[in-house]
Phi, psi and omega in degrees: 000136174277105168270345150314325177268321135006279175271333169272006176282307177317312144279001179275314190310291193309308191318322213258008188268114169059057181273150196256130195279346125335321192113132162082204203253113177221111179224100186263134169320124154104032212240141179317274159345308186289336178303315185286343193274325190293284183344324184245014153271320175308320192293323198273322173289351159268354179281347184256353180097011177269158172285144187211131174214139163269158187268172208283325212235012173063022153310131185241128201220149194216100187224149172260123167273156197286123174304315185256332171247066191312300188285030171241118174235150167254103201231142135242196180141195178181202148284142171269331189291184207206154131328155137334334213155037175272199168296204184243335178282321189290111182085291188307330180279359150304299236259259190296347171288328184286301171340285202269350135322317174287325192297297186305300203294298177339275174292002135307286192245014200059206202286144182280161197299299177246157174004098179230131210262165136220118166262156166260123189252154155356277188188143186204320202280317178065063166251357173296279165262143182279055187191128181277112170077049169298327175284315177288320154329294171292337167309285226259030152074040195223012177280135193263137194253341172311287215299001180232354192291338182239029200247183193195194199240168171315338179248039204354068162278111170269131176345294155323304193286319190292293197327307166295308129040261216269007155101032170248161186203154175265004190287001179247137203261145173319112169262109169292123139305157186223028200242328225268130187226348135180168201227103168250103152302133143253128194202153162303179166268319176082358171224167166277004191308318217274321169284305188307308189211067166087039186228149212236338169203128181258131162245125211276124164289326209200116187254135189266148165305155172216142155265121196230120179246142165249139180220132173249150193231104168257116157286234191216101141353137162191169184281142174287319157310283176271049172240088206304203173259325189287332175288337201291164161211095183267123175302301175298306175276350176291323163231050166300273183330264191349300160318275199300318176314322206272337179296316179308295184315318181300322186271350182274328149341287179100163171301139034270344187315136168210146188217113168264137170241086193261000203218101164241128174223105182251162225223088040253358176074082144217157184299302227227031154258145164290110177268163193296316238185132179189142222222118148209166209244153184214137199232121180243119158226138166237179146260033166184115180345293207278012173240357170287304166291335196281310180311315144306318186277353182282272198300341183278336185295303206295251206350301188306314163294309165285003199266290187311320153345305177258359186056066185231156168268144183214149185256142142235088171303104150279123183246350145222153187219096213236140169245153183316136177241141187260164197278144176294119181320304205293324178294300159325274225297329169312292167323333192269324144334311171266354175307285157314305215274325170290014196028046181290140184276082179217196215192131163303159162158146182274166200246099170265017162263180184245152198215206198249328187298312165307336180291303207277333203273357189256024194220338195204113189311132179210136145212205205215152191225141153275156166241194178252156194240128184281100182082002165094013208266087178238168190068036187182120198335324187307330172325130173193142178231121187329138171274008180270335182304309214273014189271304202287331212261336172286321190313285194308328146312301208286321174334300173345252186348305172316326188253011179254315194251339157269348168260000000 
């Protein structure tokens, strides 16, 4: 096998599967295009000798059984599904790293002492449906099937109804295996570390936790004009204060912390009103639970004291609360092993987006190897990665893999 050439076939093929006439990528679970893209990871996985089979809700999995150890498996993989207008990279270059990683060991070393798996999962991004890790939820057997009976898509296409569509159902109940003896993810980073500084592989430790808040602030509505300042009670400027305290405070922290205010909606939104009212959102993430909280419950007493302060009223909605997951010790360090013995250019580092590896690592030893995202750039035609990055990153799968499954 040429591998390079491989993989750049592979991504073209998958590319030209929901290419968006806009530029990038749009392939939504249950979608005609997302049907065709599993379809030809099935084909490329039988072309390589694996056995293929879909889960009841359509995750596609492809596998060689272990000449001495069968019930010991070894899986990598991701998502297929896509973003809106998104890259070429993001879930599918997982997908096909695992693929032609297995394709390379396979034809190299013959069949492995156990098992090696490769899935393609489902869904995972939730630009369809108003519902998330729909594929990884259901591998590991913890998806709530309430949660999809009535909801449907912007173009009020229902959830159920597409699903059956494409010949899948939930009427069959989620069994957790009990064979998976590890889960290596590949993925872009979706970030710059990597790039900034000069490194060709991130191996993820860690997935950071988040906290996500609507937070509302209600004054008093007033003429802008006749209205002194010392009379106002502004909404917008009580968070104005907020913001600049919690950001500041963030930066005197420092990494891992990292904090956003990405949503201001104020109230009445006009020029020449004192608004009244104003709706914004603070997205908080670390990699440790109790300092993720301690730090919240920090910006939240300081909102509240300025809020009384200016003499405004305030809401704190917390509406998510996900705590960090860490990647299985024994796997990191395997990876970093082959890192080292291959002399690859890479850095331990946490993942502060969230991926399909969280869902599967509180269930099954799992971790995750990164490449670099050129400018940091993902979710956007624009995604792009070396493709010497994206070499290195199979290479280093496929080393993995060798060592979880042939030895």
């Amino acid at each position: 096998m040429n591998l390079e050439k491989t993989v750049d076939q592979r991504l073209k093929d998958l590319s030209s599967i929901g290419s968006d006439p806009t530029g990038g990528m749009t392939r939504l679970l249950y979608t005609d295009s997302w049907k065709q893209a599993q379809e030809y990871v099935k084909k490329q996985m039988e072309s390589i000798g694996m056995t293929t089979q879909f889960d009841k809700v359509g995750n596609l999995f492809g596998r060689v059984e272990g000449t001495e150890l069968p019930n010991e498996t070894i899986m990598s993989g991701s998502h297929i599904d896509t973003v809106v207008n998104g890259g070429t990279l993001d879930g599918q270059f997982g997908v096909v790293a695992a693929l032609t990683a297995s394709q390379l060991l396979l034809e190299k070393y013959g069949k492995p002492r156990r098992s090696l798996e490769v899935i393609s999962m489902a869904e995972e991004e939730g630009s369809r449906f108003p519902t998330v890790f729909w594929g990884s939820k259901n591998f590991v057997g913890i998806a709530d099937n309430d949660e999809i009976k009535d909801i449907e898509d912007a173009e009020g296409y229902k959830f159920v109804d597409e699903m059956h569509r494409q010949g899948f159902d939930t009427n069959e109940k989620q069994i957790k295996r009990d064979d998976i003896k590890a889960f290596v993810e590949e993925h872009i980073e979706q970030g710059s570390i990597l790039e900034t500084e000069h490194e060709q592989i991130g191996i993820v430790n860690n997935i950071a936790g988040q906290r996500r808040y609507n937070i509302t602030l209600k004054g008093e509505a007033n003429h802008a004009g006749t209205t002194p300042l010392n009379y106002r009670h502004d909404a917008v400027y009580g968070m104005s204060k907020m913001i600049s305290k919690a950001l500041d405070r963030a930066h005197e922290i420092g990494d891992p912390l990292v904090l956003t205010f990405g949503k201001v909606v104020p109230k009445p939104n006009t020029v020449n009103v004192v608004p009244g009212e104003v709706l914004f959102t603070m997205d908080c993430r670390h990699t440790d639970k109790d300092f993720l909280a301690k730090f919240t419950k920090e910006v939240e007493d300081m909102m509240r004291q300025t809020a009384k302060e200016m003499g405004l009223d305030i809401d704190i909605d917390l509406w998510m609360d996900e705590a960090p997951v860490p990647m299985d010790d024994r796997i990191v360090k395997t990876i970093e092993k082959k890192a080292k013995e291959g002399k690859y250019n890479y850095r331990i580092m946490h993942s502060g987006a969230g991926h399909d590896s969280q869902i599967i690592a509180p269930n099954f030893p799992t971790a995750m190897i990164f490449v670099p995202s050129i400018k940091g750039i993902s979710h956007n035609p624009a995604e792009s990665t070396e493709f010497k990055d994206l070499i290195e990153g199979v290479k280093l799968l496929a080393d993995t893999l060798y060592e979880l499954a042939y030895k």
